[in-house]
Every structure is written in C-alpha cells, then in structure tokens.
PDB file of C-alpha atoms in Angstrom:
ATOM      1  CA  SER A   1      98.557 109.307 151.633  1.00 74.00           C
ATOM      2  CA  ALA A   2     101.868 108.152 149.737  1.00 84.00           C
ATOM      3  CA  VAL A   3     105.081 106.720 151.285  1.00 90.00           C
ATOM      4  CA  ILE A   4     108.126 108.476 149.626  1.00 94.00           C
ATOM      5  CA  SER A   5     111.546 107.321 149.984  1.00 95.00           C
ATOM      6  CA  GLN A   6     114.771 109.222 149.162  1.00 97.00           C
ATOM      7  CA  LYS A   7     118.269 108.190 148.623  1.00 97.00           C
ATOM      8  CA  PRO A   8     120.620 109.059 150.129  1.00 97.00           C
ATOM      9  CA  SER A   9     119.183 110.719 153.240  1.00 96.00           C
ATOM     10  CA  ARG A  10     122.316 112.884 153.646  1.00 96.00           C
ATOM     11  CA  ASP A  11     125.752 113.133 151.901  1.00 97.00           C
ATOM     12  CA  ILE A  12     129.040 115.106 152.380  1.00 98.00           C
ATOM     13  CA  CYS A  13     130.521 115.765 148.934  1.00 97.00           C
ATOM     14  CA  GLN A  14     133.538 117.575 147.709  1.00 97.00           C
ATOM     15  CA  ARG A  15     133.446 120.709 145.486  1.00 97.00           C
ATOM     16  CA  GLY A  16     133.274 119.852 141.732  1.00 97.00           C
ATOM     17  CA  THR A  17     131.748 116.498 142.061  1.00 98.00           C
ATOM     18  CA  SER A  18     128.194 115.374 141.320  1.00 98.00           C
ATOM     19  CA  LEU A  19     125.459 113.580 143.319  1.00 98.00           C
ATOM     20  CA  THR A  20     122.394 111.819 142.081  1.00 98.00           C
ATOM     21  CA  ILE A  21     119.341 111.843 144.500  1.00 98.00           C
ATOM     22  CA  GLN A  22     116.643 109.256 144.069  1.00 98.00           C
ATOM     23  CA  CYS A  23     112.896 109.621 144.792  1.00 97.00           C
ATOM     24  CA  GLN A  24     110.657 106.442 144.976  1.00 97.00           C
ATOM     25  CA  VAL A  25     106.822 106.450 145.535  1.00 95.00           C
ATOM     26  CA  ASP A  26     104.720 103.462 146.667  1.00 93.00           C
ATOM     27  CA  SER A  27     101.650 104.667 144.744  1.00 88.00           C
ATOM     28  CA  GLN A  28     100.567 106.128 141.327  1.00 85.00           C
ATOM     29  CA  VAL A  29     101.233 109.851 141.274  1.00 88.00           C
ATOM     30  CA  THR A  30     100.234 112.429 138.550  1.00 87.00           C
ATOM     31  CA  MET A  31     102.999 114.977 139.363  1.00 90.00           C
ATOM     32  CA  MET A  32     106.464 114.951 140.769  1.00 94.00           C
ATOM     33  CA  PHE A  33     108.363 118.057 141.813  1.00 96.00           C
ATOM     34  CA  TRP A  34     111.797 118.750 143.195  1.00 97.00           C
ATOM     35  CA  TYR A  35     112.327 121.498 145.743  1.00 97.00           C
ATOM     36  CA  ARG A  36     115.494 122.884 147.468  1.00 97.00           C
ATOM     37  CA  GLN A  37     115.587 124.192 151.119  1.00 95.00           C
ATOM     38  CA  GLN A  38     118.683 126.304 151.846  1.00 95.00           C
ATOM     39  CA  PRO A  39     119.764 126.477 155.379  1.00 92.00           C
ATOM     40  CA  GLY A  40     117.390 128.405 157.497  1.00 89.00           C
ATOM     41  CA  GLN A  41     115.132 129.163 154.414  1.00 91.00           C
ATOM     42  CA  SER A  42     111.840 128.228 152.987  1.00 92.00           C
ATOM     43  CA  LEU A  43     111.368 125.855 150.123  1.00 95.00           C
ATOM     44  CA  THR A  44     112.021 126.889 146.306  1.00 95.00           C
ATOM     45  CA  LEU A  45     110.819 124.824 143.488  1.00 95.00           C
ATOM     46  CA  ILE A  46     113.629 123.599 141.269  1.00 97.00           C
ATOM     47  CA  ALA A  47     111.594 121.963 138.605  1.00 96.00           C
ATOM     48  CA  THR A  48     108.611 119.657 137.732  1.00 95.00           C
ATOM     49  CA  ALA A  49     109.582 116.192 136.743  1.00 95.00           C
ATOM     50  CA  ASN A  50     107.864 115.115 133.544  1.00 90.00           C
ATOM     51  CA  GLN A  51     107.415 111.225 132.746  1.00 90.00           C
ATOM     52  CA  GLY A  52     109.210 110.583 129.494  1.00 86.00           C
ATOM     53  CA  SER A  53     110.185 114.221 128.628  1.00 88.00           C
ATOM     54  CA  GLU A  54     112.428 117.036 129.707  1.00 91.00           C
ATOM     55  CA  ALA A  55     111.809 118.478 133.212  1.00 94.00           C
ATOM     56  CA  THR A  56     110.238 122.082 133.383  1.00 95.00           C
ATOM     57  CA  TYR A  57     112.596 124.190 135.231  1.00 96.00           C
ATOM     58  CA  GLU A  58     111.963 127.327 137.314  1.00 94.00           C
ATOM     59  CA  SER A  59     113.674 130.529 136.778  1.00 94.00           C
ATOM     60  CA  GLY A  60     117.247 130.455 138.192  1.00 95.00           C
ATOM     61  CA  PHE A  61     117.572 126.477 137.728  1.00 97.00           C
ATOM     62  CA  VAL A  62     118.941 124.989 134.508  1.00 96.00           C
ATOM     63  CA  ILE A  63     119.022 121.648 133.170  1.00 97.00           C
ATOM     64  CA  ASP A  64     122.957 121.483 133.054  1.00 97.00           C
ATOM     65  CA  LYS A  65     123.158 122.193 136.724  1.00 98.00           C
ATOM     66  CA  PHE A  66     120.218 120.007 137.742  1.00 98.00           C
ATOM     67  CA  PRO A  67     119.576 117.256 135.531  1.00 97.00           C
ATOM     68  CA  ILE A  68     116.462 115.414 136.222  1.00 97.00           C
ATOM     69  CA  SER A  69     114.855 112.083 135.042  1.00 95.00           C
ATOM     70  CA  ARG A  70     111.673 110.401 135.467  1.00 95.00           C
ATOM     71  CA  PRO A  71     111.422 107.181 133.615  1.00 93.00           C
ATOM     72  CA  ASN A  72     108.179 106.157 135.020  1.00 91.00           C
ATOM     73  CA  LEU A  73     105.265 107.250 137.227  1.00 90.00           C
ATOM     74  CA  THR A  74     106.767 106.374 140.529  1.00 93.00           C
ATOM     75  CA  PHE A  75     110.517 107.151 140.173  1.00 95.00           C
ATOM     76  CA  SER A  76     112.650 110.296 139.641  1.00 97.00           C
ATOM     77  CA  THR A  77     116.131 111.301 140.136  1.00 97.00           C
ATOM     78  CA  LEU A  78     117.728 114.651 140.566  1.00 98.00           C
ATOM     79  CA  THR A  79     121.430 115.245 139.921  1.00 98.00           C
ATOM     80  CA  VAL A  80     123.182 118.198 141.445  1.00 98.00           C
ATOM     81  CA  SER A  81     126.346 118.723 139.136  1.00 98.00           C
ATOM     82  CA  ASN A  82     129.687 120.415 139.527  1.00 97.00           C
ATOM     83  CA  MET A  83     128.819 121.059 143.144  1.00 97.00           C
ATOM     84  CA  SER A  84     129.907 124.240 145.172  1.00 97.00           C
ATOM     85  CA  PRO A  85     129.412 124.953 148.751  1.00 97.00           C
ATOM     86  CA  GLU A  86     126.379 127.237 147.813  1.00 96.00           C
ATOM     87  CA  ASP A  87     124.709 123.848 146.760  1.00 97.00           C
ATOM     88  CA  SER A  88     124.470 122.840 150.487  1.00 97.00           C
ATOM     89  CA  SER A  89     120.767 122.327 150.967  1.00 97.00           C
ATOM     90  CA  ILE A  90     118.012 119.936 151.724  1.00 96.00           C
ATOM     91  CA  TYR A  91     116.617 118.562 148.492  1.00 98.00           C
ATOM     92  CA  LEU A  92     113.082 117.226 148.702  1.00 97.00           C
ATOM     93  CA  CYS A  93     111.034 115.364 146.268  1.00 97.00           C
ATOM     94  CA  SER A  94     107.090 115.972 146.350  1.00 96.00           C
ATOM     95  CA  VAL A  95     104.418 114.171 144.707  1.00 94.00           C
ATOM     96  CA  GLU A  96     100.706 114.759 143.974  1.00 91.00           C
ATOM     97  CA  VAL A  97      98.896 111.534 144.451  1.00 86.00           C
ATOM     98  CA  ALA A  98      96.404 110.203 141.806  1.00 79.00           C
ATOM     99  CA  ARG A  99      92.875 110.285 142.962  1.00 77.00           C
ATOM    100  CA  HIS A 100      93.833 112.731 145.835  1.00 77.00           C
ATOM    101  CA  GLN A 101      95.272 115.714 143.629  1.00 77.00           C
ATOM    102  CA  GLU A 102      94.282 118.263 146.130  1.00 83.00           C
ATOM    103  CA  THR A 103      97.252 116.929 148.386  1.00 86.00           C
ATOM    104  CA  GLN A 104     100.789 117.076 148.029  1.00 90.00           C
ATOM    105  CA  TYR A 105     103.225 114.986 150.045  1.00 92.00           C
ATOM    106  CA  PHE A 106     106.988 115.250 150.650  1.00 94.00           C
ATOM    107  CA  GLY A 107     109.880 112.877 150.872  1.00 94.00           C
ATOM    108  CA  PRO A 108     111.963 112.988 154.134  1.00 94.00           C
ATOM    109  CA  GLY A 109     114.648 115.063 152.029  1.00 96.00           C
ATOM    110  CA  THR A 110     118.163 114.665 151.318  1.00 97.00           C
ATOM    111  CA  ARG A 111     120.705 116.609 153.354  1.00 96.00           C
ATOM    112  CA  LEU A 112     123.633 117.618 151.243  1.00 97.00           C
ATOM    113  CA  LEU A 113     126.895 119.332 152.583  1.00 97.00           C
ATOM    114  CA  VAL A 114     129.560 120.339 150.012  1.00 97.00           C
ATOM    115  CA  LEU A 115     132.869 121.114 151.322  1.00 96.00           C
TER     116      LEU A 115
ATOM    117  CA  GLY B   1     103.298 137.417 140.738  1.00 46.00           C
ATOM    118  CA  GLU B   2     103.255 135.058 143.643  1.00 59.00           C
ATOM    119  CA  ASP B   3     104.477 135.834 147.144  1.00 82.00           C
ATOM    120  CA  VAL B   4     103.456 134.242 150.293  1.00 91.00           C
ATOM    121  CA  GLU B   5     104.305 135.956 153.615  1.00 93.00           C
ATOM    122  CA  GLN B   6     104.436 134.937 157.171  1.00 94.00           C
ATOM    123  CA  SER B   7     105.597 136.209 160.482  1.00 90.00           C
ATOM    124  CA  LEU B   8     108.942 134.716 161.537  1.00 91.00           C
ATOM    125  CA  PHE B   9     108.334 133.787 165.178  1.00 95.00           C
ATOM    126  CA  LEU B  10     105.572 133.164 167.586  1.00 97.00           C
ATOM    127  CA  SER B  11     105.970 132.144 171.393  1.00 97.00           C
ATOM    128  CA  VAL B  12     102.996 130.675 173.325  1.00 97.00           C
ATOM    129  CA  ARG B  13     102.616 128.995 176.732  1.00 97.00           C
ATOM    130  CA  GLU B  14     101.667 125.450 176.872  1.00 97.00           C
ATOM    131  CA  GLY B  15      97.684 124.919 176.875  1.00 97.00           C
ATOM    132  CA  ASP B  16      97.207 128.341 175.241  1.00 97.00           C
ATOM    133  CA  SER B  17      96.055 128.600 171.668  1.00 97.00           C
ATOM    134  CA  SER B  18      98.465 129.484 168.904  1.00 97.00           C
ATOM    135  CA  VAL B  19      97.467 131.402 165.726  1.00 97.00           C
ATOM    136  CA  ILE B  20      99.799 131.613 162.868  1.00 97.00           C
ATOM    137  CA  ASN B  21      98.972 133.977 160.063  1.00 97.00           C
ATOM    138  CA  CYS B  22      99.914 134.020 156.308  1.00 96.00           C
ATOM    139  CA  THR B  23      99.116 136.368 153.228  1.00 95.00           C
ATOM    140  CA  TYR B  24      99.274 135.373 149.736  1.00 90.00           C
ATOM    141  CA  THR B  25      98.871 137.454 146.559  1.00 84.00           C
ATOM    142  CA  ASP B  26      97.804 134.944 143.858  1.00 82.00           C
ATOM    143  CA  SER B  27      94.124 135.223 143.593  1.00 77.00           C
ATOM    144  CA  SER B  28      94.000 132.213 141.382  1.00 81.00           C
ATOM    145  CA  SER B  29      95.118 129.779 144.299  1.00 80.00           C
ATOM    146  CA  THR B  30      93.031 126.604 144.280  1.00 85.00           C
ATOM    147  CA  TYR B  31      94.249 125.125 147.472  1.00 91.00           C
ATOM    148  CA  LEU B  32      96.172 126.496 150.471  1.00 93.00           C
ATOM    149  CA  TYR B  33      98.161 124.141 152.781  1.00 95.00           C
ATOM    150  CA  TRP B  34      99.934 124.263 156.131  1.00 97.00           C
ATOM    151  CA  TYR B  35     102.855 121.980 156.708  1.00 97.00           C
ATOM    152  CA  LYS B  36     104.918 121.271 159.912  1.00 97.00           C
ATOM    153  CA  GLN B  37     108.631 120.829 159.786  1.00 95.00           C
ATOM    154  CA  GLU B  38     110.295 119.779 162.996  1.00 93.00           C
ATOM    155  CA  PRO B  39     114.044 120.154 163.497  1.00 87.00           C
ATOM    156  CA  GLY B  40     115.894 117.656 161.127  1.00 83.00           C
ATOM    157  CA  ALA B  41     112.790 116.340 159.618  1.00 85.00           C
ATOM    158  CA  GLY B  42     111.041 116.498 156.450  1.00 87.00           C
ATOM    159  CA  LEU B  43     107.635 118.235 155.850  1.00 93.00           C
ATOM    160  CA  GLN B  44     104.375 117.007 157.381  1.00 94.00           C
ATOM    161  CA  LEU B  45     101.246 117.773 155.800  1.00 94.00           C
ATOM    162  CA  LEU B  46      98.945 119.079 158.604  1.00 95.00           C
ATOM    163  CA  THR B  47      95.897 120.186 156.759  1.00 95.00           C
ATOM    164  CA  TYR B  48      94.679 122.012 153.737  1.00 94.00           C
ATOM    165  CA  ILE B  49      91.739 124.142 152.513  1.00 94.00           C
ATOM    166  CA  PHE B  50      90.116 124.675 149.135  1.00 92.00           C
ATOM    167  CA  SER B  51      89.916 128.279 148.222  1.00 88.00           C
ATOM    168  CA  ASN B  52      86.017 128.079 148.038  1.00 88.00           C
ATOM    169  CA  MET B  53      85.791 127.353 151.690  1.00 89.00           C
ATOM    170  CA  ASP B  54      86.339 129.635 154.606  1.00 92.00           C
ATOM    171  CA  MET B  55      86.957 127.439 157.406  1.00 95.00           C
ATOM    172  CA  LYS B  56      88.074 123.749 158.144  1.00 95.00           C
ATOM    173  CA  GLN B  57      88.418 122.230 161.419  1.00 96.00           C
ATOM    174  CA  ASP B  58      90.581 119.124 162.116  1.00 93.00           C
ATOM    175  CA  GLN B  59      90.710 118.123 165.957  1.00 95.00           C
ATOM    176  CA  ARG B  60      93.016 120.907 167.440  1.00 96.00           C
ATOM    177  CA  LEU B  61      93.688 122.664 164.258  1.00 97.00           C
ATOM    178  CA  THR B  62      91.286 125.368 162.630  1.00 97.00           C
ATOM    179  CA  VAL B  63      92.039 126.947 159.303  1.00 97.00           C
ATOM    180  CA  LEU B  64      90.419 130.161 158.553  1.00 97.00           C
ATOM    181  CA  LEU B  65      90.595 131.608 155.054  1.00 95.00           C
ATOM    182  CA  ASN B  66      89.772 135.157 153.964  1.00 94.00           C
ATOM    183  CA  LYS B  67      89.727 135.023 150.345  1.00 91.00           C
ATOM    184  CA  LYS B  68      88.897 138.783 149.911  1.00 90.00           C
ATOM    185  CA  ASP B  69      91.901 139.736 151.856  1.00 92.00           C
ATOM    186  CA  LYS B  70      94.141 136.802 150.832  1.00 92.00           C
ATOM    187  CA  HIS B  71      94.671 135.813 154.455  1.00 94.00           C
ATOM    188  CA  LEU B  72      95.027 132.430 155.804  1.00 95.00           C
ATOM    189  CA  SER B  73      95.446 131.519 159.597  1.00 97.00           C
ATOM    190  CA  LEU B  74      96.189 128.252 161.485  1.00 98.00           C
ATOM    191  CA  ARG B  75      94.882 127.986 164.869  1.00 98.00           C
ATOM    192  CA  ILE B  76      96.231 125.213 167.287  1.00 97.00           C
ATOM    193  CA  ALA B  77      94.080 124.690 170.378  1.00 97.00           C
ATOM    194  CA  ASP B  78      95.757 123.640 173.741  1.00 97.00           C
ATOM    195  CA  THR B  79      99.255 124.065 172.230  1.00 97.00           C
ATOM    196  CA  GLN B  80     101.632 121.423 173.477  1.00 97.00           C
ATOM    197  CA  THR B  81     105.433 121.281 173.581  1.00 95.00           C
ATOM    198  CA  GLY B  82     105.485 118.590 170.782  1.00 95.00           C
ATOM    199  CA  ASP B  83     103.941 121.423 168.562  1.00 97.00           C
ATOM    200  CA  SER B  84     107.181 123.452 168.637  1.00 97.00           C
ATOM    201  CA  ALA B  85     108.454 123.407 165.102  1.00 97.00           C
ATOM    202  CA  ILE B  86     108.397 125.568 161.940  1.00 96.00           C
ATOM    203  CA  TYR B  87     105.051 125.954 160.180  1.00 98.00           C
ATOM    204  CA  PHE B  88     104.905 126.647 156.630  1.00 97.00           C
ATOM    205  CA  CYS B  89     101.975 128.005 154.536  1.00 96.00           C
ATOM    206  CA  ALA B  90     101.817 127.217 150.902  1.00 95.00           C
ATOM    207  CA  GLU B  91      99.572 128.088 148.019  1.00 92.00           C
ATOM    208  CA  LYS B  92      98.726 125.872 144.975  1.00 89.00           C
ATOM    209  CA  THR B  93      98.220 127.729 141.709  1.00 77.00           C
ATOM    210  CA  GLY B  94      97.341 126.542 137.944  1.00 75.00           C
ATOM    211  CA  ARG B  95     100.914 125.051 137.603  1.00 71.00           C
ATOM    212  CA  ARG B  96     100.118 122.744 140.622  1.00 82.00           C
ATOM    213  CA  ALA B  97     103.638 123.208 142.261  1.00 89.00           C
ATOM    214  CA  LEU B  98     103.493 125.048 145.745  1.00 92.00           C
ATOM    215  CA  THR B  99     104.733 128.261 146.572  1.00 92.00           C
ATOM    216  CA  PHE B 100     105.638 128.479 150.281  1.00 94.00           C
ATOM    217  CA  GLY B 101     105.913 131.015 152.786  1.00 94.00           C
ATOM    218  CA  SER B 102     109.036 131.978 154.750  1.00 93.00           C
ATOM    219  CA  GLY B 103     107.904 130.006 157.625  1.00 95.00           C
ATOM    220  CA  THR B 104     106.900 130.622 161.351  1.00 97.00           C
ATOM    221  CA  ARG B 105     108.952 129.187 164.283  1.00 97.00           C
ATOM    222  CA  LEU B 106     106.516 128.346 166.971  1.00 97.00           C
ATOM    223  CA  GLN B 107     108.017 127.988 170.366  1.00 97.00           C
ATOM    224  CA  VAL B 108     106.023 126.543 173.074  1.00 97.00           C
ATOM    225  CA  GLN B 109     107.049 127.372 176.603  1.00 94.00           C
ATOM    226  CA  PRO B 110     106.206 124.746 179.295  1.00 90.00           C
TER     227      PRO B 110
END
C-alpha cells in the first residue's frame, strides 16, 4: 500500500481567497489524481496531475480555478482559487502505486468550508 | 458514457449478511473496486476485482461480478456495527482514474 498525507486536513476560508492543498506520498507512484466530494455526494474527478507538465482536467473543471502542480513523482498540490461557498467540499488526493497499478489509494482528504 | 449506480440505503441486523449492489455501463472497465467511508473519514480500499474474474473472496467479503449484465455486488458476512458506513463501488477504465457510484449507506442495527 501507500501512505498518503494531505495538508491541511481542514480549513475555513473566506470568499474570494485561495487555498493550496498539498499531497505527499511515501512511495513511488505512477499516477496522481485529485477528486472532489461535495457534501453528501460521491466523488468526482477534478484532474490527473502529470509530472512536469500541465494537469489533464475533466469537463467542468478549469486550470484557472484549480491550478495543479506535480514537480516530482511523490508530491502534488491543488489550489482552489477565488473561492465561493460552492467550493465547500472534501478534496482528496489519490494515487496509483508503481508495481501495484491495479490498486488506487486515497489520502485522508482536506475538508474545506468557504464562508 | 460512464455511469455507475447504487442503491442509496441498506439496513441489516447485526450478524446477518449484507449485499450491496452496483451496476456500471462501461464495458471496457479493467478493474472494479469497493471502498468504505466512515463518517468524517477518508476512503478505505476494501477490495477489488479484475474484470475477467467472476468472484473474489477476502475473509468476510465476497465480490461477485457479472460482466454480461455489468453488475457488481459486495457481500459482507456476519455484519457488525463497525461495518456501518457508506460503501462506494468504482470502475477503472482506460484513462486509469476511477468513476464512482453514488454510494450505499449501510446501517447495522444491534
């Protein structure tokens, strides 16, 4: 398996501000993803974080709103920009581990509340 | 397109078996997964099955896959109160990200 940490674990933010969420993995991974879970809902893929190049975004998500970086194989950041209350969600990092690419593990999530 | 469906709620008595069902639409799915989410917690990978298998057993958990009908189920034997949680099925397709179902809330009555 993989140990995935996310920072911060939770935050309360004001409308119009931005928050950067960090994801760190303790082992080599092949793929990293960012998901959103809105209150009482399932998980929706935001984007695939690509090492050294621009992330691949899903329909409905754009780089200006959710810039993503992945400077190396084990670290990625997701920024939620110009936040509004509709951005209140749990944001989860997910990884596919090298040599066990059939499995996909999730971080503990970052719980964001926007006032 | 991709769509994964689950029933929203299941209630069982402690000691009984629970069966959570899921249907998916993408025939190119390579792996199918079951995750557990307890209140205020992240997602725990419970088990997964390769699309060319029809059954997988892991202790109290049994996964059945009917690829023809695109139907996946998770059976939990001897359900305990600690099994109360939301259970998500998910499929992995060519792009390697997961598409999740809506989640089934399992309530275990003592």
